[in-house]
Coordinates of C-alpha atoms in Angstrom, one line a residue:
Chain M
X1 CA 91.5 108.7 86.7
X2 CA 92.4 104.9 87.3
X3 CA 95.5 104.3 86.3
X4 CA 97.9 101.1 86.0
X5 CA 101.4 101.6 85.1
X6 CA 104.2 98.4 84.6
X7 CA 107.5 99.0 84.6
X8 CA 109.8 98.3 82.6
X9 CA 108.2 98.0 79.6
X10 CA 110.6 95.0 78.2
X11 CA 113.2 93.3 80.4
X12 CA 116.3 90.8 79.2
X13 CA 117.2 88.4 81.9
X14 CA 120.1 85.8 81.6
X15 CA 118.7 82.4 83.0
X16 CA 119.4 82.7 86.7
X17 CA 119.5 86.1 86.7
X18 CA 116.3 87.2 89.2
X19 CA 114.5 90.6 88.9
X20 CA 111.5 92.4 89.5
X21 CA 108.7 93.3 87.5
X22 CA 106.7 96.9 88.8
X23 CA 103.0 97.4 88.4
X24 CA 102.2 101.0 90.1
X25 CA 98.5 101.6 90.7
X26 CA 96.4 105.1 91.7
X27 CA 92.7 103.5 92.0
X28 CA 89.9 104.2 94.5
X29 CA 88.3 101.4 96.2
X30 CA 90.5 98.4 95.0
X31 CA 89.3 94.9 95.3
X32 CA 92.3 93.1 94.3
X33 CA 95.6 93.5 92.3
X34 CA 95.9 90.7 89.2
X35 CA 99.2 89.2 88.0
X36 CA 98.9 87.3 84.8
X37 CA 101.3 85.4 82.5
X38 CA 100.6 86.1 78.2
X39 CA 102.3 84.1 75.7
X40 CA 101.9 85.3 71.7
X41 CA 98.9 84.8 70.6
X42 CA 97.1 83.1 73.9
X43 CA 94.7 85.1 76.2
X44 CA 96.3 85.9 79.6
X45 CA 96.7 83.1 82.2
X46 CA 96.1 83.9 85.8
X47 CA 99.3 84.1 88.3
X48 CA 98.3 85.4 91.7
X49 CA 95.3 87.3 92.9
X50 CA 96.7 89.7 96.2
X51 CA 93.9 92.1 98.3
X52 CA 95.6 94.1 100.5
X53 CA 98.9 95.6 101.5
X54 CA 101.4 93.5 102.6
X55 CA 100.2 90.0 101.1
X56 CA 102.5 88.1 99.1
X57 CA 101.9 85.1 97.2
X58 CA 104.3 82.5 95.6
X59 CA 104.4 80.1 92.8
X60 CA 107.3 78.6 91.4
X61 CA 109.8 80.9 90.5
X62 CA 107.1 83.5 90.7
X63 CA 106.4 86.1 94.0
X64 CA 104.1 88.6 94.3
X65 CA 103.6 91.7 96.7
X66 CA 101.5 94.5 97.6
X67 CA 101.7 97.6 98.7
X68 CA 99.5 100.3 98.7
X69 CA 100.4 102.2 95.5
X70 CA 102.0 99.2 93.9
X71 CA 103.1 96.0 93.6
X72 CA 106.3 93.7 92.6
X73 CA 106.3 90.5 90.7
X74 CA 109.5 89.2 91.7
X75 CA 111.1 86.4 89.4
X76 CA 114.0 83.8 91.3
X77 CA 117.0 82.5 88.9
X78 CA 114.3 82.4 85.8
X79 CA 114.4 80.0 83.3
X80 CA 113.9 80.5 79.4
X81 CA 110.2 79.1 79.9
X82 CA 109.3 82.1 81.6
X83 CA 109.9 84.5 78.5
X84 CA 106.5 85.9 78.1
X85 CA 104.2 89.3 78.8
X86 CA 102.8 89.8 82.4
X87 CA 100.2 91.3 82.9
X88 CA 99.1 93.7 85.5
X89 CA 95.4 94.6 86.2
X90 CA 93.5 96.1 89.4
X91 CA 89.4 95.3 90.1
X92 CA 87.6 98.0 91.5
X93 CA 83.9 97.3 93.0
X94 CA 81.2 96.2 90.8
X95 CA 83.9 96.8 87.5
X96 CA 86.1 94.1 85.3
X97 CA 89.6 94.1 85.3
X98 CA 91.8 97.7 84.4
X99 CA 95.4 96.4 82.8
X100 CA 98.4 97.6 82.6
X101 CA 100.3 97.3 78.8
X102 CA 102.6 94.5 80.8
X103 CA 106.3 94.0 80.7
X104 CA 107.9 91.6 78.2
X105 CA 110.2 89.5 79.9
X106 CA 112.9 87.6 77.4
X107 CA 115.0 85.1 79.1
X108 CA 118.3 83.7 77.4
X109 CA 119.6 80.3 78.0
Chain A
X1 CA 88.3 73.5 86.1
X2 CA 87.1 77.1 85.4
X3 CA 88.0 77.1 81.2
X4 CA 86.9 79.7 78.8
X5 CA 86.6 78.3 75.1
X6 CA 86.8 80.7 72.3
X7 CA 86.6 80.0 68.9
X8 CA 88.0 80.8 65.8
X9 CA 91.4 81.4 67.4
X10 CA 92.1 83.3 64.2
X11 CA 90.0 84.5 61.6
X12 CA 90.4 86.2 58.1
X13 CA 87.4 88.4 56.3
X14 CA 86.8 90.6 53.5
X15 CA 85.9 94.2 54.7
X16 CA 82.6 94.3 54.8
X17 CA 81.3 90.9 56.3
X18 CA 80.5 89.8 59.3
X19 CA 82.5 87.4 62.1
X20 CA 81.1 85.7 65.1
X21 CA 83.4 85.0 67.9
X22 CA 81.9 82.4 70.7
X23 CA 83.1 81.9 74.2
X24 CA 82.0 79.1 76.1
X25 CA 82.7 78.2 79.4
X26 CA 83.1 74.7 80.3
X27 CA 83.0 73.5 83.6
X28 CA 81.3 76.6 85.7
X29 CA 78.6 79.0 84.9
X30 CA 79.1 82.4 83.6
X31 CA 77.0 85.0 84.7
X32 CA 78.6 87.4 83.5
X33 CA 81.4 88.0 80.6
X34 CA 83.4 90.9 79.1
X35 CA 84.9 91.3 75.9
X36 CA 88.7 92.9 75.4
X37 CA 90.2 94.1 72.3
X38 CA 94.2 94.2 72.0
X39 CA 96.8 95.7 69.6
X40 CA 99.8 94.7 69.3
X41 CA 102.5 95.9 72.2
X42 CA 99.1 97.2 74.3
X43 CA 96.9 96.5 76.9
X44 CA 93.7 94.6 76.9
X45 CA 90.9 97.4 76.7
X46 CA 87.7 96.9 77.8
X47 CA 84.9 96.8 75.2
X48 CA 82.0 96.0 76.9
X49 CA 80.3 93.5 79.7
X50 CA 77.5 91.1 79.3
X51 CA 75.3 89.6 81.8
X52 CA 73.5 86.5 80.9
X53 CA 69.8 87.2 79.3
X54 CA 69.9 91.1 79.5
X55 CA 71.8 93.7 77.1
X56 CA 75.0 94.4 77.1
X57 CA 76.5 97.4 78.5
X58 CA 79.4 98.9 76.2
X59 CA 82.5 100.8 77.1
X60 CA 82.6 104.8 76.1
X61 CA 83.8 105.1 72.1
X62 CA 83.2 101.6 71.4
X63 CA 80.0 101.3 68.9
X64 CA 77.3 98.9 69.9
X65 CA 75.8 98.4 66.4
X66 CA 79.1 97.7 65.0
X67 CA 80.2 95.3 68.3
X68 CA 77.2 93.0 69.2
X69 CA 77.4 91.0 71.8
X70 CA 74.8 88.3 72.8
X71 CA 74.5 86.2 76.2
X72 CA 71.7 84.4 76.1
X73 CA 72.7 81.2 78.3
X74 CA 75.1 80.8 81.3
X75 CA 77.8 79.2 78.9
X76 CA 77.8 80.8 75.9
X77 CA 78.5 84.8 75.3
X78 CA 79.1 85.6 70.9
X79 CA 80.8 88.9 69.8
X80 CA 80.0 89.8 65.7
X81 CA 81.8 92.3 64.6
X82 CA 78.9 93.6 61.9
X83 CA 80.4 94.9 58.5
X84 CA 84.1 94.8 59.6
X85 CA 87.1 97.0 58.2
X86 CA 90.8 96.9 58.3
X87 CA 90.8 99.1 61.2
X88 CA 89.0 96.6 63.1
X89 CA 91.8 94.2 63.1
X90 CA 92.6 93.5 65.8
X91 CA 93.0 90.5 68.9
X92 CA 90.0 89.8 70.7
X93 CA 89.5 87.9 74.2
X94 CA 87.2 87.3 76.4
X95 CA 86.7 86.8 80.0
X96 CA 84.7 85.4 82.9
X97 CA 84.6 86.2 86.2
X98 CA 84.7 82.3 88.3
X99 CA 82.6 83.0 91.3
X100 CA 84.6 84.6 94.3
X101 CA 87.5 82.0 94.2
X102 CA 91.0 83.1 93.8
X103 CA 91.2 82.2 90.4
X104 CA 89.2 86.1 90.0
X105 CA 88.7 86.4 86.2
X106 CA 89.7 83.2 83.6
X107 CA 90.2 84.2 80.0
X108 CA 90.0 82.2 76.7
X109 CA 92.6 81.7 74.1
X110 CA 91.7 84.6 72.0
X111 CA 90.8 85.8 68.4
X112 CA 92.7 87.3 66.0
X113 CA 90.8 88.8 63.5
X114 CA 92.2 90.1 60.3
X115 CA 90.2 92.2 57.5
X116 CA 91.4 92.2 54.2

């Protein structure tokens, strides 16, 4: 069964403070590994889209990897702004999006 | 570019109504759209996928006579949730696919329905 499991489920951060964010994946046939970024009450907003091992994408603050069974969101000296859910999902051929119930990142000033 | 518009962002309706959720996408079109329910602290599940001018095709356990969902032009994609209880309170978003660039799948702002 397809599965998508983020870790940890919640994370407090000092501002500064980097860390990673997990997203572990068993799917057959991937094609392509989603990072989003969801405040309260707002649909997701798209990060980084990564297709195959060993890509990594940056934006901001924000990096993302990929391996084969999973990949890392890694977040550099955060700032309170970035408090908010992200969102892990996986695309397999001809299907939308699986997620992942996301990691709630709270940063303190 | 590439924006999803969903309205209501929030709606509140006596058990036993009906509510229409719209998403319309602004600048691109959508061929095809899919419809995600969320609870609070969970992931976005899956309800069903539309394609533009042909039915729907629903995820397993979720009822198509309760859900409808029509897409009957490349911008526009409705949801009514059809004689709706508490239990279907819930946050509702909905998605497009934007061609093959990166930006993959571009959500809208969601719906949070509540039944009283």
């Amino acid at each position: 069964e397809d599965q998508v499991t983020q870790s940890p489920e919640a994370l407090r951060l000092q501002e500064g403070e980097s860390s990673s964010l997990n997203c572990s994946y068993t799917v057959s046939g991937l094609r392509g590994l989603f990072w989003y970024r969801q405040d309260p009450g707002k649909g997701p907003e798209f990060l980084f889209t990564l297709y195959s091992a060993g890509e990594e994408k940056e934006k901001e603050r924000l990096k993302a990897t990929l391996t084969k069974k999973e990949s890392f969101l890694h977040i550099t000296a955060p700032k309170p702004e970035d408090s908010a859910t992200y969102l892990c999902a996986v695309r397999k051929a001809g299907t939308a999006l699986i997620f992942g119930k996301g990691t709630t990142l709270s940063v303190s000033s | 570019g590439a924006v999803v518009s969903q309205h209501p962002s929030w709606v509140i309706c006596k058990s036993g109504t009906s509510v229409k959720i719209e998403c319309r996408s602004l600048d691109f079109q959508a061929t095809t759209m899919f419809w995600y329910r969320q609870f609070p602290k969970q992931s976005l599940m899956l309800m069903a996928t539309s394609n533009e001018g042909s039915k729907a095709t629903y995820e397993q356990g979720v009822e198509k006579d309760k859900f409808l969902i029509n897409h009957a032009s490349l911008t526009l994609s409705t949801l009514t949730v059809t004689s709706a209880h508490p239990e279907d309170s819930s946050f509702y978003i909905c998605s497009a696919r934007v061609g093959v660039s990166n930006y993959g799948y571009t959500f809208g702002s969601g719906t949070r329905l509540t039944v009283v």
